[in-house]
Each structure stands twice: as structure tokens, then as C-alpha cells.
mmCIF file of N, CA and C in Angstrom:
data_model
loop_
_atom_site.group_PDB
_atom_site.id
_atom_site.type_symbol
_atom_site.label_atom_id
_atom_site.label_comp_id
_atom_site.label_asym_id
_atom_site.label_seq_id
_atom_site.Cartn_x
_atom_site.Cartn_y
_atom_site.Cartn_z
ATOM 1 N N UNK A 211 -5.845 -1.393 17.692
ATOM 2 C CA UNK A 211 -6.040 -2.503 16.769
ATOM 3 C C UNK A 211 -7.280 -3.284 17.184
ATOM 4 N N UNK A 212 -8.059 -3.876 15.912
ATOM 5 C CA UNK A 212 -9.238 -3.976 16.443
ATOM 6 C C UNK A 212 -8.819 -5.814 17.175
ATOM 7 N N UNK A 213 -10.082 -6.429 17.866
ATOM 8 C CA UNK A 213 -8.944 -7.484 19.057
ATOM 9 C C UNK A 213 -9.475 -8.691 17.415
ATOM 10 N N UNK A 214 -8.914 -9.684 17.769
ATOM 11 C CA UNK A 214 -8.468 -10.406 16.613
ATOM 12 C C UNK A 214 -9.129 -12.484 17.410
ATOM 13 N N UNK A 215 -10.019 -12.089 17.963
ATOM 14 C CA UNK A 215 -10.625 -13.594 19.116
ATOM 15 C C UNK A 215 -11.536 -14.658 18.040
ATOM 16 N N UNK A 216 -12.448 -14.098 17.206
ATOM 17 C CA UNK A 216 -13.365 -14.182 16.712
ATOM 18 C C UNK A 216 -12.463 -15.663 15.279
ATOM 19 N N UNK A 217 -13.061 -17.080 15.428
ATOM 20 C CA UNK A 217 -11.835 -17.612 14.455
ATOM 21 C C UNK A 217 -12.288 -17.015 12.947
ATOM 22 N N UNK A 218 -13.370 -16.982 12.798
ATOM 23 C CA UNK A 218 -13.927 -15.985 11.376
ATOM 24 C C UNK A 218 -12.370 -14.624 11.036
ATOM 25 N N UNK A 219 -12.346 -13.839 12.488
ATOM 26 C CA UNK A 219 -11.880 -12.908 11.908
ATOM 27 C C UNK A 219 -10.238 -13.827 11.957
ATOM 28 N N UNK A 220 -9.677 -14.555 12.799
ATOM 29 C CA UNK A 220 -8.259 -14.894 12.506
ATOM 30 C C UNK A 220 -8.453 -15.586 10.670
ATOM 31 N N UNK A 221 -9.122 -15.954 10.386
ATOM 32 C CA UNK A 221 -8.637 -16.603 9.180
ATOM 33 C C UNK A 221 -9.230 -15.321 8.002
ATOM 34 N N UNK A 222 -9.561 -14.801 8.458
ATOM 35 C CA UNK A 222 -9.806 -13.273 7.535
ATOM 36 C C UNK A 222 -8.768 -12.252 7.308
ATOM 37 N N UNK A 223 -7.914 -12.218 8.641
ATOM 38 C CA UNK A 223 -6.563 -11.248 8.807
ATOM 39 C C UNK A 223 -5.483 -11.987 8.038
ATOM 40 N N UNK A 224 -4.911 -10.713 7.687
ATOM 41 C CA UNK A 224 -3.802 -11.141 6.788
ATOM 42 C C UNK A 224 -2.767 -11.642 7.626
ATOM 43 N N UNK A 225 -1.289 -11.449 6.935
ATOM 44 C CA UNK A 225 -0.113 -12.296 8.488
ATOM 45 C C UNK A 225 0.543 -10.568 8.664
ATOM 46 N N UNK A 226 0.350 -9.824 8.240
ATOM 47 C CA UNK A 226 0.260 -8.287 8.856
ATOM 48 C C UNK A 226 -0.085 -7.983 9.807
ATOM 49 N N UNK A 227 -1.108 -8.298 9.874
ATOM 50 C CA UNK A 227 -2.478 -7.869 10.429
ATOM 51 C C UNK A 227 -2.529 -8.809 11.817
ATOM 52 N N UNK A 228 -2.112 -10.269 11.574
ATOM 53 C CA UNK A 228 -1.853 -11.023 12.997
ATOM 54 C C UNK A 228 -0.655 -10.654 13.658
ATOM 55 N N UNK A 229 0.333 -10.124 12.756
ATOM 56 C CA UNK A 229 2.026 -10.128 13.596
ATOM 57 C C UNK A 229 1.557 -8.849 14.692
ATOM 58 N N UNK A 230 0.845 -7.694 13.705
ATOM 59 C CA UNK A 230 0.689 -7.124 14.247
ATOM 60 C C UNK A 230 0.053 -6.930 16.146
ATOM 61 N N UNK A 231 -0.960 -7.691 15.751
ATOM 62 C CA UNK A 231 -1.667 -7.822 16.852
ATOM 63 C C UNK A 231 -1.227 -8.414 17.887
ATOM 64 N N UNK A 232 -0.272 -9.747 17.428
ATOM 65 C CA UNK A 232 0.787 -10.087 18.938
ATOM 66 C C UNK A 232 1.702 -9.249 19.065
ATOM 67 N N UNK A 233 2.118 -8.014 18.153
ATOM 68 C CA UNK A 233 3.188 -7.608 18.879
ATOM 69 C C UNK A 233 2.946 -6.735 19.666
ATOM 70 N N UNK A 234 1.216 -5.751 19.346
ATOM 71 C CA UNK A 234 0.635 -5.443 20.624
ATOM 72 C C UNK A 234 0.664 -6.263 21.840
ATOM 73 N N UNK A 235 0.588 -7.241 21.674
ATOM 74 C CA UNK A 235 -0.155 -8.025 22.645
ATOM 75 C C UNK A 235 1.672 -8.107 23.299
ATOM 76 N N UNK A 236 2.039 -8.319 23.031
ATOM 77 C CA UNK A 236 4.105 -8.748 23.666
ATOM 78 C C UNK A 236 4.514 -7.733 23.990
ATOM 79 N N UNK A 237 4.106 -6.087 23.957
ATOM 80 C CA UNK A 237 4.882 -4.967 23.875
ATOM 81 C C UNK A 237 4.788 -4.792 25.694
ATOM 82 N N UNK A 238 6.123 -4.400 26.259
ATOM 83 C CA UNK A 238 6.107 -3.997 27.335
ATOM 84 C C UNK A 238 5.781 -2.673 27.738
ATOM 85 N N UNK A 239 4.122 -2.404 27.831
ATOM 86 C CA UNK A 239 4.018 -1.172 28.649
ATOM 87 C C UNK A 239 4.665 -0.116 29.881
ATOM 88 N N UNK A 240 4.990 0.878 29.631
ATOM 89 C CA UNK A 240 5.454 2.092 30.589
ATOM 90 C C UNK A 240 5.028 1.248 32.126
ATOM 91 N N UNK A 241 4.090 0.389 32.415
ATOM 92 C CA UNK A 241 3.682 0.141 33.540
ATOM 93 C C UNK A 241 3.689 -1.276 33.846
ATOM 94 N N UNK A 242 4.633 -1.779 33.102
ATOM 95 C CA UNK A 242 5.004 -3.159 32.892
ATOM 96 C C UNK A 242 6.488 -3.576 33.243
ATOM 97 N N UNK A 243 7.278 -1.902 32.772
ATOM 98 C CA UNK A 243 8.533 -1.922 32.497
ATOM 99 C C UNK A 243 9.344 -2.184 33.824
ATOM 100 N N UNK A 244 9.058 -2.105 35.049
ATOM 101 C CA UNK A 244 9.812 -2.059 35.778
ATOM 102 C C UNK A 244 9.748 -3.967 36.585
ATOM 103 N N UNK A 245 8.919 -4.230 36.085
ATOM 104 C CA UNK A 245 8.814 -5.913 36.390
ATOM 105 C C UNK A 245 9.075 -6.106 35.197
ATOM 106 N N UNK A 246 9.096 -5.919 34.438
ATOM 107 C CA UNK A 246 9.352 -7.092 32.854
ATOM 108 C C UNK A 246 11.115 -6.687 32.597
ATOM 109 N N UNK A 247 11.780 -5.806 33.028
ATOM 110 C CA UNK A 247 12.943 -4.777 32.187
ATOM 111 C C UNK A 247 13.879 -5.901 32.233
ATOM 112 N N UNK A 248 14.262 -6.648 33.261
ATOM 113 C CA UNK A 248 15.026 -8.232 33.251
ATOM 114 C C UNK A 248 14.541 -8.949 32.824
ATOM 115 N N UNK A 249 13.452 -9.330 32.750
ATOM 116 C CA UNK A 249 12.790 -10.750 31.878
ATOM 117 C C UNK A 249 13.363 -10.920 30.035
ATOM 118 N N UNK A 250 14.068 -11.925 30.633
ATOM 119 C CA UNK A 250 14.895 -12.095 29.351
ATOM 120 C C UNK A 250 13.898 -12.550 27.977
ATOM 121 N N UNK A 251 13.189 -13.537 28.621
ATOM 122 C CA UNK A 251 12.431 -13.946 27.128
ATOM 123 C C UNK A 251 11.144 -12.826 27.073
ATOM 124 N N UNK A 252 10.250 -12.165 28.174
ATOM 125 C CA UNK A 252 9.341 -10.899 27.235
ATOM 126 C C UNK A 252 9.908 -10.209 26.565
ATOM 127 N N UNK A 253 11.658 -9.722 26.808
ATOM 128 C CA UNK A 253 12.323 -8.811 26.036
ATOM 129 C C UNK A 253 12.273 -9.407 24.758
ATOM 130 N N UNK A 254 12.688 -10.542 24.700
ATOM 131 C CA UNK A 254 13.025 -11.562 23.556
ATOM 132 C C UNK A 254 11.759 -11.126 22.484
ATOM 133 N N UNK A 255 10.528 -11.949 23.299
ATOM 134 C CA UNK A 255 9.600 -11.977 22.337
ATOM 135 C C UNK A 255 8.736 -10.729 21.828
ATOM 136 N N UNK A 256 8.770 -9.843 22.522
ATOM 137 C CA UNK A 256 8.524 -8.021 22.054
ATOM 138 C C UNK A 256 9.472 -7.500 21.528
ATOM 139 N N UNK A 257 10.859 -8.595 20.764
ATOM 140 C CA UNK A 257 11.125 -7.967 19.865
ATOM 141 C C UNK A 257 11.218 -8.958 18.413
ATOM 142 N N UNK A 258 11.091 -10.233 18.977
ATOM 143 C CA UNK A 258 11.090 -10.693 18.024
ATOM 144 C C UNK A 258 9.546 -10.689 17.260
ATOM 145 N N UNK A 259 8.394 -10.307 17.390
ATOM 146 C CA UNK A 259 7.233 -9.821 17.061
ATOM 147 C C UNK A 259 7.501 -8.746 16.602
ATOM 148 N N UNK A 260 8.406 -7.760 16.746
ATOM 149 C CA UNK A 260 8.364 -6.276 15.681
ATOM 150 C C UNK A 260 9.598 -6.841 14.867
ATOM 151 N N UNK A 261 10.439 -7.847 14.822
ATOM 152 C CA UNK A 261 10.814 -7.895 13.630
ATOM 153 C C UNK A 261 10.223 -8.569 12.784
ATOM 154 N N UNK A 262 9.015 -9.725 13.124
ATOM 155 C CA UNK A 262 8.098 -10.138 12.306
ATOM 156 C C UNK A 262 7.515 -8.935 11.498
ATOM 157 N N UNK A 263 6.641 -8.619 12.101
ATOM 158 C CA UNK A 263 5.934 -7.118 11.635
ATOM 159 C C UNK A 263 6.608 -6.399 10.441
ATOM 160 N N UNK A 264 7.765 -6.363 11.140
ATOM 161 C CA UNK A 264 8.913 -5.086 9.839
ATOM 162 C C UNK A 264 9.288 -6.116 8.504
ATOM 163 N N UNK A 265 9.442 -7.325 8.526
ATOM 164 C CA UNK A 265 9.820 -8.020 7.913
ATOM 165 C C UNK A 265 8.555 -8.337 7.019
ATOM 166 N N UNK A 266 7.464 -8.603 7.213
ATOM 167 C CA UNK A 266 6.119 -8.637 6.631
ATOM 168 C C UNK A 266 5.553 -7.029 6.063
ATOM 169 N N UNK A 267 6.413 -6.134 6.277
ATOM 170 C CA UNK A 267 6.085 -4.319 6.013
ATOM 171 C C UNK A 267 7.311 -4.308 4.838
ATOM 172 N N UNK A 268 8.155 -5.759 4.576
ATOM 173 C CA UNK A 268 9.244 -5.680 3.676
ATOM 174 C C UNK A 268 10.587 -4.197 4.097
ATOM 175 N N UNK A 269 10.671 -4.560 5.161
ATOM 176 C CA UNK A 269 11.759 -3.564 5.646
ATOM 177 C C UNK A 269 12.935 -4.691 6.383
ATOM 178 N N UNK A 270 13.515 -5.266 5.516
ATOM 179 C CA UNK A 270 14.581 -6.377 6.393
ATOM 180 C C UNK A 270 15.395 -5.658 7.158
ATOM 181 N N UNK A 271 15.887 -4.313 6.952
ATOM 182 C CA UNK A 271 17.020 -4.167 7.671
ATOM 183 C C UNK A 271 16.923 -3.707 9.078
ATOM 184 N N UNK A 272 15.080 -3.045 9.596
ATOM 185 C CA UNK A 272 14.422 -2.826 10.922
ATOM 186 C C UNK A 272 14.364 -4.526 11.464
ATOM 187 N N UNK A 273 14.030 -5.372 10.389
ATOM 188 C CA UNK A 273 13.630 -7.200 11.122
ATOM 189 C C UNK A 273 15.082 -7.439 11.595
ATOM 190 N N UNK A 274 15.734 -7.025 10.815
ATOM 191 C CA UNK A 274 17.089 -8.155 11.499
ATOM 192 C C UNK A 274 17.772 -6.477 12.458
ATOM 193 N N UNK A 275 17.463 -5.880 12.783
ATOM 194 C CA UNK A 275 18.108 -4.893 14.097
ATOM 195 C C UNK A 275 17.233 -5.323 15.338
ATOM 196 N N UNK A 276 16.073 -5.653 15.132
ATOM 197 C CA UNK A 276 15.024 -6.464 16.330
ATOM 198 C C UNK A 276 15.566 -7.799 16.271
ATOM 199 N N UNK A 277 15.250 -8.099 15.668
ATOM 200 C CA UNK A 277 15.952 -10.073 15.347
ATOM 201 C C UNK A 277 17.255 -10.587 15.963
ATOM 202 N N UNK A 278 18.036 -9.119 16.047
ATOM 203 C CA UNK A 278 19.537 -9.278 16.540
ATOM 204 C C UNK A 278 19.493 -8.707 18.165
ATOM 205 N N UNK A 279 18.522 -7.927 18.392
ATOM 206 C CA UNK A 279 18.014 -7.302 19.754
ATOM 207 C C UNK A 279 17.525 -8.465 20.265
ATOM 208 N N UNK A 280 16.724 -9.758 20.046
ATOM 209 C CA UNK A 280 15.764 -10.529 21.053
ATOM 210 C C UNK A 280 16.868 -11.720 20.769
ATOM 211 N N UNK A 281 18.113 -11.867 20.329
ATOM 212 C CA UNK A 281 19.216 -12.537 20.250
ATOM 213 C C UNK A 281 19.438 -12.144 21.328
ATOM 214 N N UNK A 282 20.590 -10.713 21.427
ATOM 215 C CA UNK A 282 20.851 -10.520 22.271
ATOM 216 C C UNK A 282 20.357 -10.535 24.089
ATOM 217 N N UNK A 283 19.070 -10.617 23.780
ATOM 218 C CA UNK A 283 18.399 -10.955 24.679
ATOM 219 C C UNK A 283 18.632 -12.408 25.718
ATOM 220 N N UNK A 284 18.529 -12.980 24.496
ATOM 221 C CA UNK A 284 18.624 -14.709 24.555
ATOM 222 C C UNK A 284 20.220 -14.796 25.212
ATOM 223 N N UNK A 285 20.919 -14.300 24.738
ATOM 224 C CA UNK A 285 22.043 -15.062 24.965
ATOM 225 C C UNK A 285 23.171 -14.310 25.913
ATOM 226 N N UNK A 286 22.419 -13.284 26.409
ATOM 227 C CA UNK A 286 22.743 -12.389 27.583
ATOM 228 C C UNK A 286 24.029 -11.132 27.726
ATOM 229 N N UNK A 287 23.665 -10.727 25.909
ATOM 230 C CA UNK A 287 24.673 -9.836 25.271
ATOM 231 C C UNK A 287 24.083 -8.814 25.373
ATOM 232 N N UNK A 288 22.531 -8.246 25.759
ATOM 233 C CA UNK A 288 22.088 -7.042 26.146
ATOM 234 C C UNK A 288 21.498 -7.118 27.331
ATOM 235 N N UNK A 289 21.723 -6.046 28.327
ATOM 236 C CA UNK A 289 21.441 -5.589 29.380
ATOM 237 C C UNK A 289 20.076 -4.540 29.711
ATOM 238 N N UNK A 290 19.358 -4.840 30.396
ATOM 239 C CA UNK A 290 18.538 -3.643 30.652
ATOM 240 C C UNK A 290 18.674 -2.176 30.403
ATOM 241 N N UNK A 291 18.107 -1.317 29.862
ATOM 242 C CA UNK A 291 18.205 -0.066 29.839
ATOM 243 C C UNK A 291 17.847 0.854 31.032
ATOM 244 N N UNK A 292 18.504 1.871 31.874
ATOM 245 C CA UNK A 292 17.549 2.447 32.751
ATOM 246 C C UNK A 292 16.640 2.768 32.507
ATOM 247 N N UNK A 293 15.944 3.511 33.804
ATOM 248 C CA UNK A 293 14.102 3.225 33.767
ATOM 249 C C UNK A 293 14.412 4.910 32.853
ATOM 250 N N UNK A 294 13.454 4.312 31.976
ATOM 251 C CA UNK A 294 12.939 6.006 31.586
ATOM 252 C C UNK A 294 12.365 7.112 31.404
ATOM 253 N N UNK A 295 12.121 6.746 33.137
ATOM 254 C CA UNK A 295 10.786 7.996 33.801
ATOM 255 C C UNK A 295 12.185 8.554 34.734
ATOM 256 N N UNK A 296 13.698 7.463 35.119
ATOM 257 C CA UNK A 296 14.121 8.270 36.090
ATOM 258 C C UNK A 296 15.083 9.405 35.483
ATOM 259 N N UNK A 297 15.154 9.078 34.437
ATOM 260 C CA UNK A 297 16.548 9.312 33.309
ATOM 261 C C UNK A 297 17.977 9.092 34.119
ATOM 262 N N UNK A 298 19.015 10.098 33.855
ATOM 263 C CA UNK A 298 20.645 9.479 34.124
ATOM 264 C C UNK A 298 20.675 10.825 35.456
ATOM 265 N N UNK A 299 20.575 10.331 36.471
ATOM 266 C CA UNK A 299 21.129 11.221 37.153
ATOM 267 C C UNK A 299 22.038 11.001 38.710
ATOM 268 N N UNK A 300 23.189 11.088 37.876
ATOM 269 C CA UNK A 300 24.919 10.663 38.445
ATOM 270 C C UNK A 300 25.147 11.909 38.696
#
């Protein structure tokens, strides 16, 4: 995504086009994941940025499955996922 700094280009981008770009900007990288995987509010807000996104792409029912994910986040009804470079091995 092209970077979005320039205030010309923020008031040029649509609200697509900005959700988009923070939710790049919020997404927890493969090399992020193992310091961020507890952090309750980056979880929060890398998902509540892709339900912006989906919700502005007019797909409500992807916004509110994220929307209900960075809830759960919040209010300590979802748990970390294992890492998924180690996978399940019990």
C-alpha cells in the first residue's frame, strides 16, 4: 500500500483507502507475534481495523466476526493462539 504521510494525499484517500492503511499499519507480523500474542489491546486494535475495512468493503458479517474478536480481546474471553511456526505437538 502506497504510505499515506503526505496531508495532500490523506485528504485525497478515500475512508477505504485510510482503514486500510492502519490496518496495515496494526497487523501483527510473523515477527511481532511472539511479543505482541498477549497484548490485549494490539490484538484488539488489529482487529478492530479489519473490521473497519470489511465494513467499509460492505461485508457486515466479516466486521462484526472481527468486531466480536477485538471484544473478546477486551474483555478477556479470547486467549492467545499457539505460535504458528511451532504447530500442536503433544
Amino acid at each position: 500500500m502506497t504510505q499515506l504521510s503526505h496531508p495532500d494525499q490523506l485528504k485525497s484517500a478515500t475512508s477505504l483507502e485510510l482503514a486500510q492503511a492502519l490496518a496495515e499499519q496494526l497487523t501483527i507480523t510473523p515477527n511481532d507475534w511472539h511479543r505482541l500474542k498477549g497484548d490485549r489491546q494490539a490484538q484488539a486494535k488489529q482487529q478492530l481495523a479489519a473490521a473497519l475495512v470489511f465494513l467499509l468493503k460492505e461485508q457486515p458479517q466479516e466486521a462484526l466476526a472481527h468486531l466480536n474478536q477485538a471484544a473478546g480481546w477486551l474483555d478477556r474471553s479470547v486467549s492467545p493462539l499457539p505460535c504458528p511456526g511451532h504447530g500442536n505437538s503433544k
